[in-house]
Coordinates of C-alpha atoms and ligand atoms in Angstrom, one line a residue:
X1 CA 88.6 103.4 115.8
X2 CA 90.1 106.6 115.2
X3 CA 89.3 108.7 112.3
X4 CA 91.2 110.7 110.4
X5 CA 90.3 114.5 110.7
X6 CA 88.0 115.1 107.7
X7 CA 86.0 112.1 109.0
X8 CA 85.7 113.6 112.1
X9 CA 84.7 116.8 110.9
X10 CA 82.0 114.5 109.1
X11 CA 81.1 113.4 112.6
X12 CA 81.1 116.6 113.9
X13 CA 78.9 118.2 111.1
X14 CA 76.0 115.5 112.0
X15 CA 76.2 117.4 116.1
X16 CA 76.0 120.7 114.4
X17 CA 79.8 121.8 115.0
X18 CA 80.8 124.2 112.8
X19 CA 83.7 123.6 110.5
X20 CA 84.9 125.1 107.5
X21 CA 83.7 123.5 103.9
X22 CA 86.2 121.2 102.2
X23 CA 87.0 118.2 100.5
X24 CA 88.8 115.2 100.2
X25 CA 91.5 114.5 97.1
X26 CA 93.7 111.6 96.4
X27 CA 95.5 112.9 93.9
X28 CA 97.5 116.6 92.9
X29 CA 94.5 117.3 90.0
X30 CA 91.7 116.1 92.8
X31 CA 93.6 118.7 95.2
X32 CA 93.3 121.5 92.4
X33 CA 89.7 120.7 92.1
X34 CA 88.3 120.9 95.6
X35 CA 91.0 124.3 96.7
X36 CA 89.5 126.1 93.3
X37 CA 85.8 124.6 95.1
X38 CA 86.3 126.0 98.3
X39 CA 87.8 129.0 97.5
X40 CA 91.2 130.7 98.1
X41 CA 92.8 131.0 99.9
X42 CA 92.7 127.3 101.1
X43 CA 94.2 125.3 103.6
X44 CA 95.6 121.9 102.0
X45 CA 96.4 119.1 105.5
X46 CA 97.8 115.7 105.0
X47 CA 95.3 113.4 106.4
X48 CA 97.6 110.7 108.6
X49 CA 96.3 109.5 112.1
X50 CA 99.5 111.1 114.0
X51 CA 99.6 114.9 115.2
X52 CA 102.2 117.2 114.6
X53 CA 101.7 117.4 111.3
X54 CA 101.8 120.8 110.7
X55 CA 105.3 121.0 112.2
X56 CA 105.8 117.9 109.6
X57 CA 105.5 120.0 106.4
X58 CA 102.0 118.3 106.2
X59 CA 99.6 121.6 106.0
X60 CA 100.0 124.2 103.8
X61 CA 98.2 127.3 102.9
X62 CA 97.8 128.1 99.4
X63 CA 96.5 131.1 97.3
X64 CA 96.1 130.3 93.7
X65 CA 95.9 127.0 91.9
X66 CA 99.5 126.8 91.4
X67 CA 100.4 126.8 94.7
X68 CA 97.6 124.4 95.1
X69 CA 99.4 122.0 92.6
X70 CA 102.8 122.4 94.7
X71 CA 101.6 121.5 98.2
X72 CA 99.8 118.4 96.8
X73 CA 102.4 117.3 95.1
X74 CA 104.5 117.9 97.9
X75 CA 102.2 116.3 100.7
X76 CA 101.0 113.2 98.6
X77 CA 103.4 110.7 99.6
X78 CA 105.1 112.2 102.7
X79 CA 106.1 110.6 105.6
X80 CA 104.7 111.7 108.5
X81 CA 106.5 109.8 111.8
X82 CA 106.1 106.6 109.2
X83 CA 102.6 107.6 107.9
X84 CA 102.6 107.8 104.3
X85 CA 100.3 110.6 103.3
X86 CA 97.8 109.2 101.0
X87 CA 94.5 111.8 101.2
X88 CA 94.0 115.1 101.2
X89 CA 91.6 117.2 103.3
X90 CA 91.5 120.6 101.6
X91 CA 89.4 123.5 102.9
X92 CA 88.8 127.4 102.7
X93 CA 91.1 129.3 104.7
X94 CA 90.4 130.7 108.3
X95 CA 91.6 134.0 109.8
X96 CA 92.7 133.3 113.2
X97 CA 92.2 135.5 115.9
X98 CA 92.6 133.0 118.5
X99 CA 93.2 129.6 119.1
X100 CA 91.8 127.4 122.1
X101 CA 91.8 123.6 122.6
X102 CA 88.5 121.3 123.8
X103 CA 88.0 117.8 124.8
X104 CA 85.5 115.4 126.0
X105 CA 87.2 112.0 126.8
X106 CA 86.9 109.3 129.7
X107 CA 88.7 108.9 132.9
X108 CA 88.7 105.8 133.8
X109 CA 90.0 106.0 137.5
X110 CA 87.2 109.1 138.1
X111 CA 84.6 106.5 136.3
X112 CA 83.4 109.9 134.8
X113 CA 83.3 112.0 131.6
X114 CA 86.5 114.8 131.3
X115 CA 85.9 117.7 129.6
X116 CA 89.2 119.8 129.2
X117 CA 89.2 123.5 128.1
X118 CA 92.5 125.7 127.6
X119 CA 92.9 129.2 126.0
X120 CA 96.0 127.8 124.9
X121 CA 95.1 125.8 122.2
X122 CA 96.7 125.2 118.9
X123 CA 100.0 124.0 120.0
X124 CA 100.6 120.6 121.4
X125 CA 98.2 120.1 124.6
X126 CA 100.5 117.6 126.6
X127 CA 103.2 120.2 126.4
X128 CA 100.7 122.7 128.2
X129 CA 100.0 120.1 130.6
X130 CA 103.5 119.9 131.5
X131 CA 104.9 123.0 131.6
X132 CA 101.3 125.2 132.4
X133 CA 98.9 122.7 133.3
X134 CA 96.8 125.4 135.4
X135 CA 96.2 126.7 131.5
X136 CA 94.2 123.7 130.9
X137 CA 90.9 123.6 132.8
X138 CA 88.8 120.2 133.7
X139 CA 85.4 119.6 134.4
X140 CA 84.2 115.7 135.3
X141 CA 80.4 114.9 134.8
X142 CA 78.2 112.5 135.8
X143 CA 77.3 110.8 132.4
X144 CA 73.2 110.8 134.0
X145 CA 73.8 114.8 134.4
X146 CA 75.5 115.2 131.3
X147 CA 76.7 119.2 130.9
X148 CA 74.5 121.9 130.8
X149 CA 74.9 125.1 128.1
X150 CA 75.4 127.2 131.8
X151 CA 78.1 124.7 133.3
X152 CA 79.9 124.7 129.6
X153 CA 79.9 128.5 129.6
X154 CA 81.4 128.7 133.4
X155 CA 84.2 126.2 132.7
X156 CA 84.6 128.2 129.3
X157 CA 85.2 131.9 131.5
X158 CA 87.2 130.1 134.0
X159 CA 89.6 128.5 131.3
X160 CA 90.3 132.4 130.1
X161 CA 88.6 131.9 127.0
X162 CA 88.3 135.8 125.7
X163 CA 84.8 137.4 126.6
X164 CA 83.5 137.9 122.6
X165 CA 84.4 133.9 122.0
X166 CA 82.4 132.6 125.4
X167 CA 79.2 131.9 124.1
X168 CA 80.8 130.5 120.6
X169 CA 82.8 128.3 123.0
X170 CA 80.1 126.9 125.3
X171 CA 77.6 126.2 122.2
X172 CA 80.7 123.7 120.6
X173 CA 81.1 122.5 124.5
X174 CA 77.5 121.0 124.6
X175 CA 77.6 120.4 120.9
X176 CA 81.2 118.3 121.5
X177 CA 79.7 116.3 124.3
X178 CA 77.0 114.8 122.0
X179 CA 79.1 114.1 120.1
X180 CA 80.7 112.2 122.2
X181 CA 78.5 110.5 124.0
X182 CA 75.5 110.1 121.0
X183 CA 77.6 109.1 119.0
X184 CA 79.6 106.4 121.3
X185 CA 83.0 108.0 121.2
X186 CA 86.1 107.0 123.7
X187 CA 87.8 110.8 122.6
X188 CA 86.3 114.1 120.6
X189 CA 88.9 117.0 120.9
X190 CA 89.4 120.2 119.1
X191 CA 92.5 121.6 118.9
X192 CA 92.7 124.1 117.8
X193 CA 89.3 125.2 117.9
X194 CA 89.1 128.9 117.0
X195 CA 88.0 132.8 117.2
X196 CA 87.8 134.1 113.6
X197 CA 88.4 138.3 113.7
X198 CA 84.5 138.4 112.5
X199 CA 83.9 136.6 116.3
X200 CA 83.0 133.2 114.9
X201 CA 84.0 130.4 117.0
X202 CA 84.8 127.1 114.7
X203 CA 86.8 123.7 114.9
X204 CA 89.7 123.8 112.6
X205 CA 91.0 120.2 113.4
X206 CA 88.9 117.2 114.4
X207 CA 90.3 114.6 116.4
X208 CA 87.9 111.5 117.1
X209 CA 88.0 107.9 118.8
X210 CA 85.1 105.6 118.4
X211 CA 84.3 103.1 120.9
X212 CA 84.6 99.7 119.0
X213 CA 82.4 97.7 121.4
X214 CA 79.7 100.7 120.5
X215 CA 79.9 99.7 116.5
X216 CA 76.5 97.3 116.6
X217 CA 74.6 100.4 117.1
X218 CA 76.4 102.2 114.6
X219 CA 76.2 100.6 111.1
X220 CA 77.2 104.3 109.3
X221 CA 80.8 103.7 111.0
X222 CA 81.7 100.9 108.1
X223 CA 82.2 104.0 106.1
X224 CA 85.0 104.7 107.9
X225 CA 86.1 101.1 108.7
X226 CA 87.5 100.7 104.9
X227 CA 89.8 103.5 104.9
X228 CA 90.7 104.4 108.0
X229 CA 92.9 101.4 109.3
X230 CA 96.8 102.5 109.5
X231 CA 97.4 100.1 106.8
X232 CA 95.9 97.9 104.0
X233 CA 97.5 95.1 106.0
X234 CA 95.6 95.5 109.4
X235 CA 92.4 95.1 106.5
X236 CA 93.8 91.9 105.4
X237 CA 94.5 90.5 108.7
X238 CA 90.7 91.5 109.8
X239 CA 89.9 89.5 106.5
X240 CA 92.0 86.6 107.1
X241 CA 89.8 86.9 110.8
X242 CA 93.7 87.3 112.5
X243 CA 93.9 89.4 115.5
X244 CA 96.8 91.7 114.3
X245 CA 98.0 95.1 115.2
X246 CA 100.6 97.0 113.8
X247 CA 103.6 98.2 116.0
X248 CA 107.0 100.4 115.2
X249 CA 109.3 98.0 115.2
X250 CA 111.3 95.1 113.7
X251 CA 110.7 91.4 115.0
X252 CA 107.5 90.4 113.5
X253 CA 105.2 88.4 116.1
X254 CA 103.0 85.2 115.3
X255 CA 101.9 83.4 118.3
X256 CA 98.4 81.4 119.7
X257 CA 96.7 83.1 121.8
X258 CA 96.6 86.4 123.2
X259 CA 98.2 86.2 126.6
X260 CA 101.3 84.2 124.7
X261 CA 101.0 87.4 122.4
X262 CA 101.7 89.7 125.1
X263 CA 104.3 87.6 126.8
X264 CA 106.5 87.6 123.4
X265 CA 106.4 91.5 123.3
X266 CA 107.6 91.2 126.7
X267 CA 110.2 88.7 126.3
X268 CA 111.6 90.6 123.1
X269 CA 111.9 93.4 124.9
X270 CA 113.5 92.6 127.5
X271 CA 116.2 90.8 125.4
X272 CA 116.5 94.0 123.3
X273 CA 114.5 94.3 120.3
X274 CA 110.9 95.9 119.1
X275 CA 107.9 94.2 118.2
X276 CA 106.6 94.9 114.6
X277 CA 103.0 94.0 115.8
X278 CA 100.9 91.6 118.1
X279 CA 99.7 88.6 116.0
X280 CA 97.3 86.5 117.7
X281 CA 96.2 83.2 115.7
X282 CA 93.5 82.3 118.1
X283 CA 92.7 79.0 119.5
X284 CA 93.1 75.5 117.4
X285 CA 94.9 77.2 114.3
X286 CA 95.4 74.9 111.7
X287 CA 97.9 75.5 108.8
X288 CA 95.5 77.9 106.4
X289 CA 95.4 80.2 109.3
X290 CA 99.5 80.1 110.1
X291 CA 99.8 81.2 105.8
X292 CA 97.6 83.8 106.5
X293 CA 99.7 85.2 109.3
X294 CA 103.0 85.0 107.5
X295 CA 101.6 86.2 104.2
X296 CA 99.8 89.5 106.4
X297 CA 103.8 89.7 108.0
X298 CA 105.5 89.2 105.3
X299 CA 103.6 93.0 103.4
X300 CA 105.7 94.9 106.1
X301 CA 108.9 96.1 105.2
X302 CA 110.0 96.8 108.7
X303 CA 110.1 93.2 109.6
X304 CA 114.0 91.8 109.7
X305 CA 113.1 88.2 111.4
X306 CA 109.9 86.8 112.4
X307 CA 109.5 85.0 115.7
X308 CA 106.8 82.2 115.9
X309 CA 106.0 81.2 118.9
X310 CA 103.5 78.3 119.7
X311 CA 102.4 76.8 123.0
X312 CA 100.3 73.4 121.4
X313 CA 97.2 73.2 123.8
X314 CA 94.1 73.0 121.4
X315 CA 96.8 74.0 118.5
X316 CA 98.7 71.3 117.8
X317 CA 102.3 72.0 116.8
X318 CA 102.3 69.5 113.7
X319 CA 99.6 71.2 112.5
X320 CA 101.2 74.6 113.4
X321 CA 104.1 72.7 111.5
X322 CA 102.4 71.5 108.5
X323 CA 101.0 75.3 107.7
X324 CA 104.9 76.8 107.8
X325 CA 106.1 74.4 105.3
X326 CA 102.6 74.7 103.1
X327 CA 102.9 78.9 103.8
X328 CA 106.5 78.7 102.7
X329 CA 105.9 76.8 100.0
X330 CA 103.3 79.8 98.4
X331 CA 104.9 82.7 100.4
X332 CA 108.5 83.5 99.8
X333 CA 109.4 85.3 102.9
X334 CA 111.9 88.2 103.2
X335 CA 113.0 87.4 106.0
X336 CA 113.9 84.5 108.5
X337 CA 111.9 82.9 110.9
X338 CA 112.9 81.8 114.5
X339 CA 110.4 78.9 115.7
X340 CA 109.6 78.0 119.0
X341 CA 107.7 75.1 119.6
X342 CA 106.2 73.3 122.4
X343 CA 103.6 71.8 123.6
X344 CA 101.1 69.2 121.6
X345 CA 103.0 67.2 119.3
X346 CA 105.7 69.5 119.7
X347 CA 108.0 66.4 118.7
X348 CA 106.2 65.7 115.7
X349 CA 106.1 69.6 114.4
X350 CA 109.7 70.2 115.2
X351 CA 110.1 66.9 113.3
X352 CA 107.9 67.9 110.5
X353 CA 110.5 71.2 110.2
X354 CA 113.4 69.9 110.7
X355 CA 112.5 67.1 107.5
X356 CA 111.1 70.0 105.3
X357 CA 114.8 71.8 105.7
X358 CA 113.5 75.0 105.2
X359 CA 115.9 78.0 103.7
X360 CA 115.9 80.7 106.8
X361 CA 113.7 78.6 109.2
X362 CA 115.7 78.4 112.7
X363 CA 114.3 76.4 115.4
X364 CA 114.6 77.2 119.2
X365 CA 113.7 75.2 122.2
X366 CA 112.8 77.8 124.6
X367 CA 110.8 81.2 124.1
X368 CA 113.8 83.5 125.6
X369 CA 116.1 81.3 123.4
X370 CA 114.1 82.0 120.1
X371 CA 113.3 86.0 121.3
X372 CA 117.4 85.8 121.8
X373 CA 118.1 84.5 118.6
X374 CA 115.8 87.0 116.6
X375 CA 117.3 90.0 118.4
X376 CA 120.8 88.4 117.2
X377 CA 119.2 88.3 113.6
X378 CA 118.0 91.8 113.7
X379 CA 121.5 93.4 114.6
X380 CA 123.2 91.4 112.4
X381 CA 121.2 93.2 109.6
X382 CA 121.4 96.2 111.4
X383 CA 125.7 95.5 111.8
X384 CA 126.1 94.8 108.4
Ligands
GDP1 P1 98.1 119.0 113.6 O1 99.1 119.9 113.6 O2 98.1 118.0 113.1 O3 97.0 119.3 114.9 O4 96.9 120.3 112.7 P2 96.2 121.3 112.3 O5 94.9 121.0 112.1 O6 95.8 121.4 113.9 O7 96.4 122.8 112.4 C1 98.3 122.7 112.7 C2 97.7 124.4 112.6 O8 98.0 124.8 111.3 C3 96.4 125.2 113.4 O9 97.0 125.6 114.6 C4 96.8 126.5 112.6 O10 97.6 127.3 112.8 C5 97.3 126.4 111.6 N1 96.2 126.1 110.4 C6 95.3 125.1 110.3 N2 94.3 125.7 109.3 C7 94.2 126.4 109.1 C8 93.5 127.4 108.5 O11 92.7 127.7 108.1 N3 94.3 128.8 108.5 C9 95.3 129.6 109.6 N4 95.6 130.5 109.1 N5 96.0 128.7 109.9 C10 95.5 127.3 109.6
MN2 MN1 95.4 120.4 115.6

């Protein structure tokens, strides 16, 4: 689970990692109040789970109430790389002398934790990794040993962190490691970690990915969950017990079984299309589950065609077909549906669909044929 910046900062606070005081706002009025509470100058920051918010206009420094109002009006509702801003984080602005980078993540190949530190923070770290790889210092950490303060200090020195910031950075590294390990994160990243003219080191941004497999021992994560999903659709899918992951494309995908869903994504790509989601109905999916899946996908504006790919095993195709007929009597689909049914009771299933004579429903016999047909529909829409 990816956390928003403000949630990441809340998480940091549990491990004593210094951040600026601030608060969240969901409206212009709240934003003005939070800016006043934080004290001017303040920073108004878009809460979206995507980097480069600054460049996209999602971060503004404000000096008074009027500017706070204008910034909030501008940023709320702003679309940053497909993420619409619904919430702001507002904190007291920091004076920046230097911007650094610090992170812990899991190096799966090495089977060790990996610390990364750079004196070149604030900018896109992936870019630094390409243009100036030497500027990022790495240290592998055995989880049994952990990282000591002295090791952290050495790492900071080798990364070229300024003398006056060394102790502060080492201190943050040790705490960030605790946050990452005890906090069961897959990633804990601070970019920028700043040095102020007063000589203080603190986190100006927070990127935390929690390890979902550890959720059972963190009941407190529930508080993050309600709001941390990209959109209401993922929450809706979760309520309906569907295995759903939102993507960026235009072909809505429904399949039974994770493997078939993955293959469907591949086949759509292969014929020049892009998937809007991954959706696995699970085994033995009946009519109610199919209705739920169509309902979820129907709320996605990016979807231009739905591709239903069912291989009947435990799941019987006639059940699936009934589900589609049922669903279409209650849900008005925004886009056409291409259906491929194969396996158990496929003939019965196809007959049910044919008899129902549903508008906007196209039946294909093969997976590749269905994918091609779906992509054609998207292309026809684009050329109109
Ligand atoms: P990101 O672009 O989405 O990673 O957002 P960040 O939170 O990292 O902020 C981007 C940049 O905005 C930082 O590198 C800073 O240069 C600037 N910024 C953010 N907060 C402050 C602040 O309190 N004071 C000043 N002067 N600049 C800030
Ligand atoms: Mn950042």
